[in-house]
CSV table of C-alpha atoms in Angstrom, one decimal:
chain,number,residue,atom,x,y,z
A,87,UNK,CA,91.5,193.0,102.7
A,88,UNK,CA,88.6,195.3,104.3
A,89,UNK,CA,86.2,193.9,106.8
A,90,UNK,CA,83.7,194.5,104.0
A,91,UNK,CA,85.2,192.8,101.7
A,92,UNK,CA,85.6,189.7,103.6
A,93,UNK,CA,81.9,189.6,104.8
A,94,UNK,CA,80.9,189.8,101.2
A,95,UNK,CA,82.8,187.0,100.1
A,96,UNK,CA,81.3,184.7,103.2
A,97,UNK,CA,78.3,185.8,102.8
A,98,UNK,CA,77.6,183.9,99.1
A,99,UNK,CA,74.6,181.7,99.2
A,100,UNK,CA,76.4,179.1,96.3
A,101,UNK,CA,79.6,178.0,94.9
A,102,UNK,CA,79.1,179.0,91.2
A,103,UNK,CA,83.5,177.8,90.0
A,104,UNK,CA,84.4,174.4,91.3
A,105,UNK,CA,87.9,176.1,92.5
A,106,UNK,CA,88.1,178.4,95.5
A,107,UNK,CA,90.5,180.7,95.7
A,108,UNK,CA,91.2,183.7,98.0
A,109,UNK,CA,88.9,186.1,96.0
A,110,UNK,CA,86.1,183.4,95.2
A,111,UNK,CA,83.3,183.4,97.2
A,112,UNK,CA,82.8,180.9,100.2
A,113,UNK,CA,79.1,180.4,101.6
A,114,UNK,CA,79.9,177.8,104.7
A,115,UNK,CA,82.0,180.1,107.2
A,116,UNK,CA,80.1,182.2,109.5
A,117,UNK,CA,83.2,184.0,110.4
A,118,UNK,CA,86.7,184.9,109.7
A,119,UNK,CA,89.3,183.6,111.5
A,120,UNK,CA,92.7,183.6,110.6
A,121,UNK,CA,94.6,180.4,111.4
A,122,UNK,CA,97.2,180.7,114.5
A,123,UNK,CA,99.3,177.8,113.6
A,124,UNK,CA,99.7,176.8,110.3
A,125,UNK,CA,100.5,173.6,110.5
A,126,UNK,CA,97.8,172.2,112.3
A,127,UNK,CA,95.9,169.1,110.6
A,128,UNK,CA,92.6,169.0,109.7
A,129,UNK,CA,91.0,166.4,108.3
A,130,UNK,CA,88.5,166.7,105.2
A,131,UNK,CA,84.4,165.9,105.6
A,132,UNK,CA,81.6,167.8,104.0
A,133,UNK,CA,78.1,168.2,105.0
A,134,UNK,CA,75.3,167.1,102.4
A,135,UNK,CA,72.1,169.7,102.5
A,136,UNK,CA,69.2,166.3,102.4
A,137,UNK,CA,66.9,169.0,100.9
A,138,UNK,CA,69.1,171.0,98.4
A,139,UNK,CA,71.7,168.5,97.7
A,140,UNK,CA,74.3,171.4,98.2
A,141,UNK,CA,77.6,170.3,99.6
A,142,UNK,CA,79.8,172.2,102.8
A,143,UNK,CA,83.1,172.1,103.5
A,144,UNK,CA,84.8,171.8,106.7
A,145,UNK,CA,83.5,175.1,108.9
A,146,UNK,CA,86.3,175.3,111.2
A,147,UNK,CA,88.5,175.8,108.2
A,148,UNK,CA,87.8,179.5,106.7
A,149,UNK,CA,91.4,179.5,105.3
A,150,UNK,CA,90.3,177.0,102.6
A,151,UNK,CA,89.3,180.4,100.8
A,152,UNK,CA,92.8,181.2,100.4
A,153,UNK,CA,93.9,178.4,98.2
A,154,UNK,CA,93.1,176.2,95.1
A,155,UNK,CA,91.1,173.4,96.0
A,156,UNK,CA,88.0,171.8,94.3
A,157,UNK,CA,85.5,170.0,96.4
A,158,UNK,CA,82.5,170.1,93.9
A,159,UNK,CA,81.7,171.2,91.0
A,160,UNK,CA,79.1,173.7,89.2
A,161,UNK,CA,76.2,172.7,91.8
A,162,UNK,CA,73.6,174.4,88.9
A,163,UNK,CA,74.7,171.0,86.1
A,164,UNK,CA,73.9,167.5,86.3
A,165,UNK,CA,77.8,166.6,86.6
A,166,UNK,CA,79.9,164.1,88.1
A,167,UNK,CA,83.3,163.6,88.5
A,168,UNK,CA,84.3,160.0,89.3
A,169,UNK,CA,87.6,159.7,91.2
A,170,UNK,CA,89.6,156.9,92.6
A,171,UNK,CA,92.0,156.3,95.0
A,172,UNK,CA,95.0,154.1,94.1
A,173,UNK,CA,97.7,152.9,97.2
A,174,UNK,CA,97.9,149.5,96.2
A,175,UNK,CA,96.3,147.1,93.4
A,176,UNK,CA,94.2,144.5,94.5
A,177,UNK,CA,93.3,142.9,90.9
A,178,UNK,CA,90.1,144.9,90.3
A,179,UNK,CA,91.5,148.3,88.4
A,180,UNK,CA,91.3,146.3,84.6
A,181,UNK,CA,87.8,145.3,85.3
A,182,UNK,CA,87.1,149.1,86.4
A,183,UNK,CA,88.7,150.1,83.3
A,184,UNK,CA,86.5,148.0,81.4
A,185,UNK,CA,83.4,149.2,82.8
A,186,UNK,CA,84.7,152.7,82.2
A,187,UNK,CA,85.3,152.1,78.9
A,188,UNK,CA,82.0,150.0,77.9
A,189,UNK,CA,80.2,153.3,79.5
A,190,UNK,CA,82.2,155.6,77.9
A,191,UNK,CA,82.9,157.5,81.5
A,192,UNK,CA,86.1,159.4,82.1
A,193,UNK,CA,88.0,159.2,85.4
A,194,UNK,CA,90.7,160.1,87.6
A,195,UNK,CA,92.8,157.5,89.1
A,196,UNK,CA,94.8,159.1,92.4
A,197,UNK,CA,98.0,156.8,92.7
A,198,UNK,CA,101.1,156.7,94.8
A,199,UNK,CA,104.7,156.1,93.8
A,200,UNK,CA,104.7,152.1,94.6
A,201,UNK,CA,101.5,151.9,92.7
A,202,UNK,CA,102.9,153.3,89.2
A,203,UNK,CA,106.6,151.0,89.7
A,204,UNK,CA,104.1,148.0,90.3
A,205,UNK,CA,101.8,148.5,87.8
A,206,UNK,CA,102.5,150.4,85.2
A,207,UNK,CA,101.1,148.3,82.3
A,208,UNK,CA,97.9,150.2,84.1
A,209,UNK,CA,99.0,153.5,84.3
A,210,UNK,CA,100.0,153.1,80.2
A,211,UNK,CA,96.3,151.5,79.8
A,212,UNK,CA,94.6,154.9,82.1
A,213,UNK,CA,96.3,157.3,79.7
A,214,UNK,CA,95.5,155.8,76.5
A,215,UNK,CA,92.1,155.1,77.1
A,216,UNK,CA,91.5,159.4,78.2
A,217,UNK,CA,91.7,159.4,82.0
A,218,UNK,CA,93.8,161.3,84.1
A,219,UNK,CA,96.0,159.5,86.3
A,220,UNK,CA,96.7,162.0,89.2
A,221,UNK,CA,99.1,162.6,91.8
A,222,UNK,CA,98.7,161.1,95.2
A,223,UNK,CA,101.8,161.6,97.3
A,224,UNK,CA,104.5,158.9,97.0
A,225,UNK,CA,104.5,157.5,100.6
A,226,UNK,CA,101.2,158.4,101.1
A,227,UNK,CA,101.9,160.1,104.5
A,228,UNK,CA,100.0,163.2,105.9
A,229,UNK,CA,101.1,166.0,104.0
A,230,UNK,CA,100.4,168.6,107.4
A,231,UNK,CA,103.2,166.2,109.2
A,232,UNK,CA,105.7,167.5,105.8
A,233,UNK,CA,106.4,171.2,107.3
A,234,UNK,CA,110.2,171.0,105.5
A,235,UNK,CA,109.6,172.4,102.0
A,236,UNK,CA,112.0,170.1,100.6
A,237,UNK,CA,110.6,167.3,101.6
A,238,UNK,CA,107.2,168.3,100.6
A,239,UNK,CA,107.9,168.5,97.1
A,240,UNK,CA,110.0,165.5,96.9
A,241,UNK,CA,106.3,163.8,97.7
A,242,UNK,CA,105.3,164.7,94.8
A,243,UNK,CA,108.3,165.0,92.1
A,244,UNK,CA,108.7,161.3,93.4
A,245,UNK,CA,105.4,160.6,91.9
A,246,UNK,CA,105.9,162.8,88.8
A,247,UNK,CA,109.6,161.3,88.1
A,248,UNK,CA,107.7,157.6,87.8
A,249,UNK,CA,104.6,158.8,85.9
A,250,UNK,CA,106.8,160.4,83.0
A,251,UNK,CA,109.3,157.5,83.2
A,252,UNK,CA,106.4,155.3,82.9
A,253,UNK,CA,104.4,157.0,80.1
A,254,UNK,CA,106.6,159.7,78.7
A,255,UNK,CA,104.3,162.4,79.6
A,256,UNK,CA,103.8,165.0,82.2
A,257,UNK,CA,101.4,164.7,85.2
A,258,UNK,CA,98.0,166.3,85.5
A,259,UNK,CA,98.4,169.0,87.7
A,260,UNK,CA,95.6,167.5,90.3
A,261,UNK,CA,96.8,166.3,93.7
A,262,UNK,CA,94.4,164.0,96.4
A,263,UNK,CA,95.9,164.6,100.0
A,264,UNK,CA,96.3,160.9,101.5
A,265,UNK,CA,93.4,160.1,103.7
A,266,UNK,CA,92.0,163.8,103.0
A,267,UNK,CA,94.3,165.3,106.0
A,268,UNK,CA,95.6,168.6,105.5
A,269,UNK,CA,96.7,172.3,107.1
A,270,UNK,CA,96.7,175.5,106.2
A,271,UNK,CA,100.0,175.3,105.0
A,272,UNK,CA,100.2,172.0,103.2
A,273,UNK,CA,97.3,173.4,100.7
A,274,UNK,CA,99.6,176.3,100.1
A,275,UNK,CA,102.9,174.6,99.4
A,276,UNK,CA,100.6,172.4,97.0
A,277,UNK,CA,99.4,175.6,95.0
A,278,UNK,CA,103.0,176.9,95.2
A,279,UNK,CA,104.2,173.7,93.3
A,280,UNK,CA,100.7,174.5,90.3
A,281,UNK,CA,98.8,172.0,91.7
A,282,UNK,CA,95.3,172.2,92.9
A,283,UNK,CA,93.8,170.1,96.3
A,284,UNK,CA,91.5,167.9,95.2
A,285,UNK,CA,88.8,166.5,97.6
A,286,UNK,CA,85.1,165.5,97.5
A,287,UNK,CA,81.4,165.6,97.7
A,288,UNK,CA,81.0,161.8,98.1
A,289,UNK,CA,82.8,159.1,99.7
A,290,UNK,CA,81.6,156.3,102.0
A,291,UNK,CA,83.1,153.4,103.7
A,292,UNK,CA,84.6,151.4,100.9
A,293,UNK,CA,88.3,150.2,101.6
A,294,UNK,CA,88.2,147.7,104.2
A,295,UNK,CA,88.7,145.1,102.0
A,296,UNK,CA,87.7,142.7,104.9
A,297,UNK,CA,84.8,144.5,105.8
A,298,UNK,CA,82.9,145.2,102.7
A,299,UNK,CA,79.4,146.7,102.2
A,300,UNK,CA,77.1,144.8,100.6
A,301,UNK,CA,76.3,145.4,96.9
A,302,UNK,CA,72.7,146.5,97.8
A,303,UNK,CA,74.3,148.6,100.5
A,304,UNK,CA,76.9,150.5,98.3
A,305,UNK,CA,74.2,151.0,95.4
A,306,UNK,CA,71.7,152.3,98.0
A,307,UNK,CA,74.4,154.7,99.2
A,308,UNK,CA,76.3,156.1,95.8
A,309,UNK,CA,72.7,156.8,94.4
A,310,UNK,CA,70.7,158.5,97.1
A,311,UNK,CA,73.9,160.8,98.0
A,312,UNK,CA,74.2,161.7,93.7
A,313,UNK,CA,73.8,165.3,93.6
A,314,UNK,CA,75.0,168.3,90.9
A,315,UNK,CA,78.6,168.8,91.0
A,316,UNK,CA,79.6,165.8,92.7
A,317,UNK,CA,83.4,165.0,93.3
A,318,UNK,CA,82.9,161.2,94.3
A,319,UNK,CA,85.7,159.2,95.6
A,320,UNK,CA,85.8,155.7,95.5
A,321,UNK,CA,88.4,153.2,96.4
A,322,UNK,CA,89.6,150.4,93.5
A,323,UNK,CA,90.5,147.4,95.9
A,324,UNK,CA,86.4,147.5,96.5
A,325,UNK,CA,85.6,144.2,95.5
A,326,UNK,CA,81.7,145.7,96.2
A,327,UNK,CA,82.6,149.0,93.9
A,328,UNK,CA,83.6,146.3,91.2
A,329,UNK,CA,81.0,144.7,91.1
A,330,UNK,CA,78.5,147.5,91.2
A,331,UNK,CA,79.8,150.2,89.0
A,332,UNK,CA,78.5,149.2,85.7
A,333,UNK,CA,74.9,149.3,87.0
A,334,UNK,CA,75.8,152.4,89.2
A,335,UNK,CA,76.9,154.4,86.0
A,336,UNK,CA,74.0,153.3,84.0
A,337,UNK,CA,71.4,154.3,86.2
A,338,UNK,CA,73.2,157.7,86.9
A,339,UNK,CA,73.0,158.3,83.3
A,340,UNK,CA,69.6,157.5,83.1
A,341,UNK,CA,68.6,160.2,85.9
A,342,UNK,CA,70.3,162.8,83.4
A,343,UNK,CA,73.5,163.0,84.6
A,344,UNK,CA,76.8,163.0,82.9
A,345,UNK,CA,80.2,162.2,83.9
A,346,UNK,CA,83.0,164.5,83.2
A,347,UNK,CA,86.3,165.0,83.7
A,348,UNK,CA,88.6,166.7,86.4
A,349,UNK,CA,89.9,168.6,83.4
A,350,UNK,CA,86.3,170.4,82.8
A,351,UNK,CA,86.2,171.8,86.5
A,352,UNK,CA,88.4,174.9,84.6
A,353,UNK,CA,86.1,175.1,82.2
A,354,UNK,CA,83.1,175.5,84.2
């Protein structure tokens, strides 16, 4: 690839797809570096522009153009995607559903091996009611730590092996790297296996089950940070996202925005 080349595709002012790949333009690097070591972790954040509500990635990590990740979506619509994060169940996921259901709002439940085996009245109830229940490792280590191919995949056929057992069907081909830690090469054996690297545009401090923010605090927080495109992660055992959510997805809707699923990122 020409020196030319590469500026061009740096020097984007937005993201117009929701997946980046190596010929996709990239607006957050200032330059191109390529990565020494391969397997060196990085851990996933993204800056929120207060005064455009446009969303960067991680600058120190220009390989990102290289493989298939979605962060955010079409930064021009009034979108959402809703996520969760599944390790464990802590009794709140059939009230979630509920709410989901009452405000006719698609998600995408991230789950790990142990969750599906303990729960997989759930999982059945997640399909059949249209969202995506998505790949989330099954021992939810860092996938940078995995450098053995082998046992990469197993991370994830584990997971797959369960969901199909479970439901009969095949899993979406969406993948959340546990606690957002990744490398270079981790993103790439992900692609190699059809998945893509899912991350976010919106997260905040919600799975200390001891420690939980208030309701006025987690409101406060979900609806000043809402912005075009957003990937938002929450976490189900948050007895404060529980309570919330119904009146967090009614007064999104009311601003004009709409919630869709992962599946429309390709379509965008």
């Amino acid at each position: 690839m020409s020196m030319n080349l590469i500026a061009f595709l740096l020097s984007s002012v937005l993201i117009s797809n929701p997946l980046i790949s190596s010929m996709q333009s990239y607006s957050y690097c200032n330059e191109y570096n390529l990565v020494e070591d391969n397997t060196k972790e990085f851990n996933w954040y993204y800056q929120l522009d207060k005064n455009t509500k446009t969303v960067s990635p991680p600058k120190e990590c220009p390989f990102l153009t290289n493989h298939k990740i979605a962060f955010v979506g079409n930064n021009t619509k009034k979108e959402i995607f809703l996520t969760f994060d599944e390790g464990y169940e802590k009794g709140y996921t059939g009230k979630i559903l509920d709410i989901l259901k009452d405000n006719n709002v698609p998600a995408a439940f991230f789950v790990t091996r142990p969750y599906i085996e303990d729960n997989p009245d759930l999982i059945k109830r997640m399909e059949s009611e249209g969202h995506l229940v998505c790949n989330h490792s099954s021992h939810h280590p860092s996938m940078a730590k995995i450098t053995d191919k082998n046992k990469f995949e197993e991370e994830f056929k584990e997971v797959e092996e369960e969901y199909t057992r479970v439901t009969g069907k095949n899993m979406p081909k969406f993948f959340r790297p546990p606690m957002g830690k990744f490398s270079d090469l981790s993103l790439k054996y992900t692609e190699d296996l059809g998945y893509t690297s899912v991350f976010w545009s919106f997260a905040y401090k919600d799975w200390l089950i001891d420690n939980q923010p208030s309701k006025e605090e987690g409101k406060k927080k979900i609806l000043e940070k809402a912005h075009n495109g957003e990937i938002m992660l929450l976490h189900a055992v948050s007895s404060t996202n529980t309570s919330i959510l119904d009146e967090v997805l009614k007064e999104l809707k009311s601003t004009g925005y709409t919630f869709k699923s992962l599946n429309d990122l390709n379509k965008e």
